[in-house]
Short mmCIF file of C-alpha atoms in Angstrom, two decimals:
data_model
loop_
_atom_site.label_atom_id
_atom_site.label_comp_id
_atom_site.label_asym_id
_atom_site.label_seq_id
_atom_site.Cartn_x
_atom_site.Cartn_y
_atom_site.Cartn_z
CA MET A 1 -152.28 -244.42 -116.87
CA SER A 2 -150.96 -246.22 -113.77
CA THR A 3 -152.93 -246.53 -110.57
CA ALA A 4 -152.32 -246.18 -106.85
CA THR A 5 -153.80 -248.40 -104.16
CA VAL A 6 -155.23 -246.24 -101.38
CA LEU A 7 -157.19 -246.70 -98.17
CA VAL A 8 -160.03 -244.18 -97.99
CA LEU A 9 -161.64 -243.27 -94.68
CA GLU A 10 -165.24 -243.02 -95.90
CA ALA A 11 -166.83 -242.70 -92.45
CA PRO A 12 -165.70 -243.25 -88.86
CA GLU A 13 -164.24 -246.75 -88.51
CA ARG A 14 -164.78 -247.49 -92.20
CA LEU A 15 -161.59 -247.75 -94.24
CA VAL A 16 -162.10 -248.98 -97.80
CA ALA A 17 -159.46 -249.93 -100.37
CA HIS A 18 -159.64 -248.16 -103.73
CA GLU A 19 -157.59 -247.78 -106.90
CA PHE A 20 -156.97 -244.16 -107.94
CA ASP A 21 -155.48 -243.03 -111.21
CA ILE A 22 -152.06 -241.40 -110.87
CA PRO A 23 -152.07 -238.32 -113.10
CA GLY A 24 -148.94 -237.19 -114.84
CA PRO A 25 -147.38 -234.45 -112.73
CA ARG A 26 -147.85 -230.91 -114.01
CA PRO A 27 -144.91 -228.46 -114.03
CA GLY A 28 -143.61 -228.11 -110.47
CA GLU A 29 -145.24 -231.35 -109.25
CA ALA A 30 -144.00 -234.86 -108.46
CA VAL A 31 -145.28 -238.37 -107.81
CA LEU A 32 -144.08 -239.87 -104.55
CA ARG A 33 -143.93 -243.63 -104.04
CA VAL A 34 -144.84 -244.08 -100.37
CA GLU A 35 -142.47 -246.31 -98.41
CA ALA A 36 -143.79 -245.71 -94.89
CA CYS A 37 -146.37 -243.56 -93.12
CA GLY A 38 -146.29 -243.02 -89.36
CA LEU A 39 -149.52 -242.81 -87.35
CA CYS A 40 -150.32 -240.36 -84.57
CA GLY A 41 -153.21 -239.28 -82.39
CA THR A 42 -154.80 -237.41 -85.28
CA ASP A 43 -155.03 -240.66 -87.24
CA HIS A 44 -156.87 -242.65 -84.63
CA GLU A 45 -159.10 -239.70 -83.67
CA MET A 46 -160.15 -239.28 -87.30
CA PHE A 47 -160.69 -243.03 -87.54
CA THR A 48 -162.98 -243.20 -84.50
CA GLY A 49 -164.76 -239.95 -85.27
CA ALA A 50 -163.44 -238.20 -82.16
CA MET A 51 -161.92 -235.54 -84.43
CA PRO A 52 -164.03 -234.05 -87.22
CA ALA A 53 -162.52 -234.55 -90.67
CA PRO A 54 -163.57 -233.67 -94.25
CA LEU A 55 -164.44 -237.25 -95.20
CA PRO A 56 -163.95 -239.12 -97.42
CA LEU A 57 -160.17 -238.77 -97.51
CA VAL A 58 -156.94 -240.74 -97.62
CA PRO A 59 -155.39 -240.30 -94.15
CA GLY A 60 -151.70 -240.24 -93.27
CA HIS A 61 -149.34 -237.29 -92.88
CA GLU A 62 -146.04 -238.69 -91.52
CA VAL A 63 -144.75 -239.80 -94.89
CA ILE A 64 -141.42 -241.11 -96.17
CA GLY A 65 -141.14 -241.96 -99.83
CA THR A 66 -139.13 -241.96 -103.03
CA LEU A 67 -139.53 -239.43 -105.84
CA GLU A 68 -140.73 -241.69 -108.62
CA SER A 69 -141.77 -239.19 -111.26
CA ALA A 70 -140.74 -235.61 -110.60
CA THR A 71 -140.78 -232.69 -113.00
CA PRO A 72 -137.55 -230.74 -113.59
CA GLU A 73 -139.12 -227.70 -111.92
CA PHE A 74 -139.90 -229.67 -108.76
CA LEU A 75 -136.37 -231.09 -108.53
CA ALA A 76 -134.55 -227.85 -109.36
CA ALA A 77 -136.51 -225.83 -106.80
CA ARG A 78 -135.47 -228.25 -104.04
CA GLY A 79 -132.02 -229.37 -105.12
CA LEU A 80 -133.15 -232.98 -105.47
CA ALA A 81 -132.83 -235.78 -108.02
CA ALA A 82 -135.28 -238.40 -109.24
CA GLY A 83 -135.14 -241.42 -106.96
CA ASP A 84 -134.23 -239.44 -103.85
CA ARG A 85 -135.85 -240.57 -100.59
CA VAL A 86 -137.63 -237.67 -98.91
CA ALA A 87 -139.68 -236.79 -95.85
CA LEU A 88 -142.88 -234.88 -96.62
CA GLU A 89 -144.01 -231.93 -94.54
CA VAL A 90 -147.68 -231.75 -93.54
CA PHE A 91 -148.28 -228.16 -94.65
CA GLN A 92 -147.79 -226.51 -98.02
CA ARG A 93 -146.30 -223.03 -98.45
CA CYS A 94 -147.43 -220.46 -101.01
CA GLY A 95 -144.45 -218.22 -100.20
CA GLU A 96 -146.42 -215.04 -100.87
CA CYS A 97 -148.82 -214.41 -97.97
CA GLY A 98 -147.89 -212.66 -94.75
CA PRO A 99 -147.48 -215.79 -92.62
CA CYS A 100 -145.28 -217.43 -95.28
CA ARG A 101 -143.10 -214.34 -95.63
CA ARG A 102 -142.47 -214.24 -91.89
CA GLY A 103 -141.73 -217.98 -91.72
CA ALA A 104 -145.05 -219.08 -90.16
CA TYR A 105 -146.18 -221.10 -93.16
CA PRO A 106 -148.29 -223.62 -91.17
CA LEU A 107 -150.67 -220.62 -91.05
CA CYS A 108 -150.42 -220.04 -94.84
CA ARG A 109 -153.53 -218.20 -96.01
CA ARG A 110 -153.71 -220.07 -99.31
CA HIS A 111 -153.16 -223.54 -97.83
CA GLY A 112 -153.09 -224.06 -94.05
CA LEU A 113 -155.18 -226.98 -92.81
CA ARG A 114 -157.60 -226.92 -95.75
CA ASP A 115 -155.25 -228.80 -98.07
CA SER A 116 -152.69 -230.23 -95.71
CA TYR A 117 -151.47 -233.76 -96.36
CA GLY A 118 -153.59 -236.43 -94.68
CA ASN A 119 -156.47 -233.99 -94.13
CA THR A 120 -157.74 -233.16 -97.63
CA PRO A 121 -160.83 -234.84 -99.13
CA ILE A 122 -160.55 -237.03 -102.20
CA SER A 123 -162.77 -234.57 -104.10
CA VAL A 124 -159.80 -232.18 -104.31
CA GLY A 125 -157.48 -232.69 -107.29
CA SER A 126 -156.18 -236.22 -107.70
CA GLY A 127 -157.37 -237.26 -104.22
CA LEU A 128 -153.86 -238.59 -103.52
CA TRP A 129 -153.31 -236.50 -100.39
CA GLY A 130 -152.56 -239.15 -97.76
CA GLY A 131 -149.93 -241.69 -96.84
CA TYR A 132 -152.24 -244.71 -96.56
CA ALA A 133 -151.39 -245.30 -100.19
CA THR A 134 -148.79 -246.62 -102.57
CA HIS A 135 -148.41 -243.19 -104.19
CA MET A 136 -149.10 -239.49 -103.52
CA LEU A 137 -149.10 -236.47 -105.80
CA LEU A 138 -146.94 -233.61 -104.51
CA THR A 139 -147.88 -230.08 -105.51
CA ALA A 140 -145.58 -227.26 -106.52
CA ASP A 141 -146.07 -225.77 -103.02
CA SER A 142 -145.22 -228.96 -101.11
CA LEU A 143 -142.16 -229.15 -98.89
CA VAL A 144 -139.83 -232.13 -98.63
CA HIS A 145 -136.48 -232.97 -97.03
CA ARG A 146 -133.88 -235.42 -98.28
CA VAL A 147 -133.63 -238.38 -95.88
CA PRO A 148 -130.07 -239.17 -94.73
CA GLU A 149 -128.49 -242.24 -96.29
CA GLY A 150 -129.02 -245.50 -94.43
CA LEU A 151 -132.20 -244.58 -92.53
CA ASP A 152 -134.86 -247.27 -92.72
CA PRO A 153 -138.09 -245.66 -94.05
CA ALA A 154 -140.27 -246.90 -91.17
CA PHE A 155 -137.78 -245.60 -88.62
CA ALA A 156 -137.42 -242.33 -90.54
CA THR A 157 -141.13 -241.54 -90.03
CA LEU A 158 -140.05 -240.42 -86.56
CA PHE A 159 -138.95 -237.20 -88.27
CA ASN A 160 -142.47 -235.87 -87.71
CA PRO A 161 -142.93 -236.41 -83.94
CA LEU A 162 -139.27 -235.67 -83.28
CA GLY A 163 -139.58 -232.45 -85.28
CA ALA A 164 -142.54 -231.54 -83.09
CA GLY A 165 -140.46 -232.21 -80.00
CA VAL A 166 -137.70 -229.94 -81.30
CA ARG A 167 -140.06 -227.06 -82.09
CA TRP A 168 -142.40 -227.39 -79.12
CA GLY A 169 -139.85 -228.46 -76.53
CA THR A 170 -136.97 -226.17 -77.43
CA THR A 171 -137.40 -223.63 -80.24
CA LEU A 172 -140.75 -222.02 -79.40
CA PRO A 173 -140.15 -221.68 -75.64
CA GLU A 174 -136.49 -220.71 -76.25
CA VAL A 175 -135.12 -223.26 -73.81
CA SER A 176 -131.62 -222.34 -72.70
CA LYS A 177 -128.86 -223.95 -70.69
CA GLY A 178 -129.87 -224.67 -67.11
CA ASP A 179 -133.62 -224.22 -67.58
CA VAL A 180 -136.10 -226.33 -65.63
CA VAL A 181 -138.48 -227.94 -68.14
CA VAL A 182 -141.61 -230.01 -67.49
CA VAL A 183 -143.18 -232.12 -70.25
CA LEU A 184 -146.76 -233.31 -69.71
CA GLY A 185 -147.55 -236.48 -71.64
CA PRO A 186 -145.18 -239.40 -72.47
CA GLY A 187 -146.31 -240.07 -76.04
CA LEU A 188 -143.92 -239.84 -78.98
CA ARG A 189 -144.07 -236.06 -79.06
CA GLY A 190 -143.64 -235.75 -75.32
CA LEU A 191 -140.65 -238.09 -75.38
CA SER A 192 -139.23 -236.10 -78.29
CA ALA A 193 -139.67 -232.86 -76.37
CA VAL A 194 -137.77 -234.41 -73.46
CA ALA A 195 -134.90 -235.43 -75.72
CA SER A 196 -134.80 -232.02 -77.38
CA ALA A 197 -134.84 -230.06 -74.13
CA SER A 198 -132.11 -232.28 -72.73
CA LEU A 199 -129.95 -231.78 -75.83
CA ALA A 200 -130.52 -228.02 -75.56
CA GLY A 201 -128.86 -228.07 -72.14
CA ALA A 202 -131.87 -227.91 -69.80
CA GLY A 203 -130.68 -228.33 -66.24
CA PHE A 204 -133.66 -230.41 -65.09
CA VAL A 205 -136.30 -232.17 -67.20
CA LEU A 206 -139.42 -233.68 -65.63
CA LEU A 207 -141.70 -235.96 -67.66
CA THR A 208 -145.17 -236.85 -66.38
CA GLY A 209 -147.61 -239.61 -67.21
CA ALA A 210 -150.67 -241.10 -65.53
CA GLY A 211 -151.29 -244.73 -64.65
CA GLU A 212 -149.62 -248.06 -65.24
CA ARG A 213 -150.09 -247.82 -69.00
CA ASP A 214 -147.47 -245.05 -69.06
CA ALA A 215 -144.85 -246.89 -66.98
CA GLU A 216 -142.81 -248.16 -69.95
CA ARG A 217 -142.95 -244.79 -71.66
CA LEU A 218 -141.76 -243.00 -68.54
CA GLU A 219 -138.78 -245.35 -68.44
CA LEU A 220 -138.04 -244.50 -72.06
CA GLY A 221 -138.20 -240.84 -71.08
CA ARG A 222 -135.37 -241.36 -68.60
CA LYS A 223 -133.25 -242.95 -71.33
CA LEU A 224 -133.94 -239.96 -73.61
CA GLY A 225 -132.83 -237.38 -71.08
CA ALA A 226 -135.50 -236.90 -68.39
CA THR A 227 -134.02 -236.17 -64.98
CA GLU A 228 -137.22 -237.50 -63.40
CA ALA A 229 -140.19 -239.32 -64.96
CA ILE A 230 -143.23 -239.73 -62.70
CA ASP A 231 -146.76 -241.09 -62.57
CA ILE A 232 -148.86 -238.15 -61.33
CA THR A 233 -151.38 -240.55 -59.78
CA ARG A 234 -148.62 -241.46 -57.32
CA VAL A 235 -146.28 -238.48 -57.15
CA ASP A 236 -147.15 -234.78 -56.84
CA PRO A 237 -145.14 -233.03 -59.58
CA LYS A 238 -145.30 -229.63 -57.87
CA ALA A 239 -143.93 -231.04 -54.61
CA LEU A 240 -141.22 -232.89 -56.52
CA LEU A 241 -140.12 -229.71 -58.28
CA LYS A 242 -139.91 -227.79 -55.03
CA GLU A 243 -137.87 -230.59 -53.51
CA GLN A 244 -135.54 -231.13 -56.48
CA VAL A 245 -135.03 -227.60 -57.85
CA GLY A 246 -136.34 -225.37 -55.07
CA GLY A 247 -139.14 -223.86 -57.13
CA LEU A 248 -141.21 -224.21 -60.26
CA ALA A 249 -140.47 -224.74 -63.95
CA ASP A 250 -139.16 -222.16 -66.39
CA VAL A 251 -140.99 -223.95 -69.21
CA VAL A 252 -143.92 -226.37 -69.26
CA VAL A 253 -144.76 -228.20 -72.50
CA ASP A 254 -148.25 -229.71 -72.59
CA VAL A 255 -148.56 -232.38 -75.29
CA THR A 256 -151.39 -234.34 -73.69
CA ALA A 257 -154.39 -235.30 -75.81
CA ALA A 258 -158.03 -234.98 -74.76
CA ALA A 259 -156.91 -234.01 -71.25
CA PRO A 260 -158.06 -230.44 -70.53
CA ALA A 261 -157.08 -230.66 -66.84
CA ALA A 262 -153.44 -230.89 -67.93
CA PHE A 263 -153.62 -227.27 -69.08
CA THR A 264 -154.46 -226.01 -65.61
CA GLN A 265 -151.73 -228.24 -64.19
CA ALA A 266 -149.27 -226.64 -66.60
CA LEU A 267 -150.19 -223.22 -65.21
CA ASP A 268 -149.64 -224.51 -61.67
CA LEU A 269 -146.21 -225.95 -62.45
CA VAL A 270 -144.69 -222.95 -64.22
CA ARG A 271 -142.96 -220.14 -62.33
CA PRO A 272 -144.12 -216.51 -62.50
CA GLY A 273 -142.87 -215.07 -65.77
CA GLY A 274 -142.39 -218.54 -67.23
CA THR A 275 -143.54 -220.06 -70.50
CA VAL A 276 -146.25 -222.61 -71.24
CA VAL A 277 -146.40 -224.30 -74.65
CA VAL A 278 -149.79 -225.84 -75.46
CA ALA A 279 -149.50 -228.38 -78.26
CA GLY A 280 -151.87 -231.21 -77.37
CA THR A 281 -155.41 -230.87 -78.71
CA ARG A 282 -158.54 -231.41 -76.59
CA GLY A 283 -161.19 -231.88 -79.26
CA THR A 284 -164.61 -231.78 -77.64
CA LYS A 285 -163.16 -232.29 -74.14
CA VAL A 286 -162.82 -228.78 -72.77
CA LEU A 287 -162.70 -227.05 -69.40
CA ASP A 288 -166.15 -226.04 -68.15
CA HIS A 289 -164.76 -223.29 -65.95
CA PHE A 290 -161.48 -221.47 -66.29
CA ASN A 291 -160.27 -218.21 -64.76
CA PRO A 292 -157.59 -216.52 -66.89
CA ASP A 293 -156.37 -214.68 -63.79
CA ARG A 294 -153.92 -217.59 -63.43
CA ILE A 295 -152.17 -216.31 -66.54
CA VAL A 296 -152.43 -212.65 -65.60
CA LEU A 297 -151.20 -212.88 -62.02
CA LYS A 298 -148.19 -215.00 -62.95
CA GLU A 299 -147.59 -212.86 -66.07
CA LEU A 300 -147.07 -215.98 -68.14
CA ARG A 301 -146.05 -216.35 -71.76
CA LEU A 302 -148.58 -218.74 -73.30
CA LEU A 303 -147.74 -220.22 -76.71
CA GLY A 304 -149.98 -222.32 -78.90
CA ALA A 305 -148.07 -224.71 -81.16
CA ARG A 306 -149.61 -225.69 -84.48
CA GLY A 307 -147.47 -228.10 -86.43
CA VAL A 308 -143.78 -228.14 -87.20
CA ASP A 309 -141.53 -226.05 -89.45
CA GLY A 310 -138.77 -227.03 -91.85
CA GLU A 311 -135.92 -226.15 -89.52
CA ALA A 312 -137.26 -228.50 -86.85
CA TYR A 313 -137.83 -231.29 -89.38
CA ALA A 314 -134.27 -230.95 -90.66
CA THR A 315 -132.91 -231.10 -87.12
CA ALA A 316 -135.01 -234.19 -86.44
CA LEU A 317 -133.69 -236.04 -89.49
CA GLU A 318 -130.13 -235.24 -88.45
CA LEU A 319 -130.80 -236.54 -84.93
CA LEU A 320 -132.29 -239.77 -86.28
CA ALA A 321 -129.13 -240.31 -88.30
CA THR A 322 -126.71 -239.56 -85.46
CA ASP A 323 -128.37 -240.30 -82.09
CA ALA A 324 -128.66 -244.05 -81.50
CA ARG A 325 -131.04 -243.63 -78.55
CA PHE A 326 -134.02 -243.19 -80.86
CA ARG A 327 -133.44 -246.62 -82.41
CA ALA A 328 -134.58 -248.21 -79.15
CA LEU A 329 -138.14 -246.88 -79.47
CA PRO A 330 -140.55 -249.80 -79.97
CA ARG A 331 -142.48 -249.87 -83.24
CA ARG A 332 -145.48 -251.75 -84.64
CA THR A 333 -146.17 -251.92 -88.37
CA ALA A 334 -149.02 -252.89 -90.67
CA GLY A 335 -149.18 -253.40 -94.41
CA LEU A 336 -151.57 -251.50 -96.66
CA ASP A 337 -154.47 -253.71 -95.65
CA VAL A 338 -157.86 -252.52 -94.42
CA THR A 339 -158.13 -254.99 -91.54
CA ALA A 340 -154.54 -254.60 -90.36
CA VAL A 341 -154.60 -250.80 -90.42
CA SER A 342 -158.06 -250.62 -88.82
CA ASP A 343 -156.94 -252.92 -86.01
CA LEU A 344 -153.82 -250.84 -85.44
CA LEU A 345 -155.82 -247.60 -85.27
CA SER A 346 -158.38 -249.16 -82.91
CA THR A 347 -155.58 -250.31 -80.61
CA MET A 348 -154.09 -246.83 -80.62
CA ALA A 349 -157.48 -245.33 -79.78
CA GLY A 350 -158.42 -247.54 -76.87
CA GLY A 351 -156.38 -250.70 -76.59
CA SER A 352 -154.79 -251.87 -73.37
CA GLU A 353 -151.32 -251.74 -74.92
CA PRO A 354 -151.30 -249.02 -77.58
CA PRO A 355 -148.12 -248.90 -79.64
CA LEU A 356 -145.77 -245.99 -79.06
CA HIS A 357 -144.73 -245.81 -82.72
CA ALA A 358 -147.11 -247.21 -85.31
CA VAL A 359 -146.34 -247.26 -89.04
CA VAL A 360 -148.15 -248.27 -92.22
CA VAL A 361 -145.73 -249.81 -94.70
CA PRO A 362 -147.31 -250.15 -98.17
#
């Protein structure tokens, strides 16, 4: 039996290298050889302990890899061939429960978060649930997408944040031509939401950040379609909207992390009858006092966004293959090495110059 090299998060800030057996795939399953795994806020929050996680586990959920050993059932169900390069979705789909039948499979009653990729403990099944590894075992309920020819695997890991930008910044709020859209937070998902809203025909897109650390990202936002990109410590976004568009936003997308005050700002920036998408998580940092009358009196549509769906992922992969603007996003990589990955995660969590796009390349 062959083995996989994996990095297990045994406790906060303790990654340990292990060798796991790779079981032969059962009917409907496949073995994926990991080529690249993108990192996001969830990764560094798990690493530091800021986000509770069912440790020990193999982290990593933004995975690109090659189908190394796939059963005929797995390939036939997805129209794939052995050796195809694929992008792996975070959530599995049973296809039978109510949420799956109505297309909301991130809420699948059989799977959901409990056995999502990058968030499942090593005590479950093979333990090969995360992308900090040379190999993963894909279940019969896993979802993958063929990666377009010519996309570098590390670059292709952008399918995950870009898919989030498509769903959160366009699909869920139903952005239409001419809409005024505000995106709070200039991380990868915020930048992706900007690009998506711009491509959907939004008439005005405002991106906000806070402090000098966001200056470069705000500039990237302009290149990806933001009409204005501002530092809210220097410019009042509400005043800017009134000056530039004569009112407030039709849609506000909040993708900030651990910033509960951004939620109340979103409610201030959206027009009566408008839509607020809340996608950034706050963890233990919550609002002490909040009056929901803000929502009632403006008669707002408030949407929580949990994860990404297949349609958005497919759109993201197509954009990565056709829109050259995304190739300019800066990237930092690390091999499958405990010290290198730990340093990268620590920098993401609290470094003076956190990378915009970080990738583990086994």
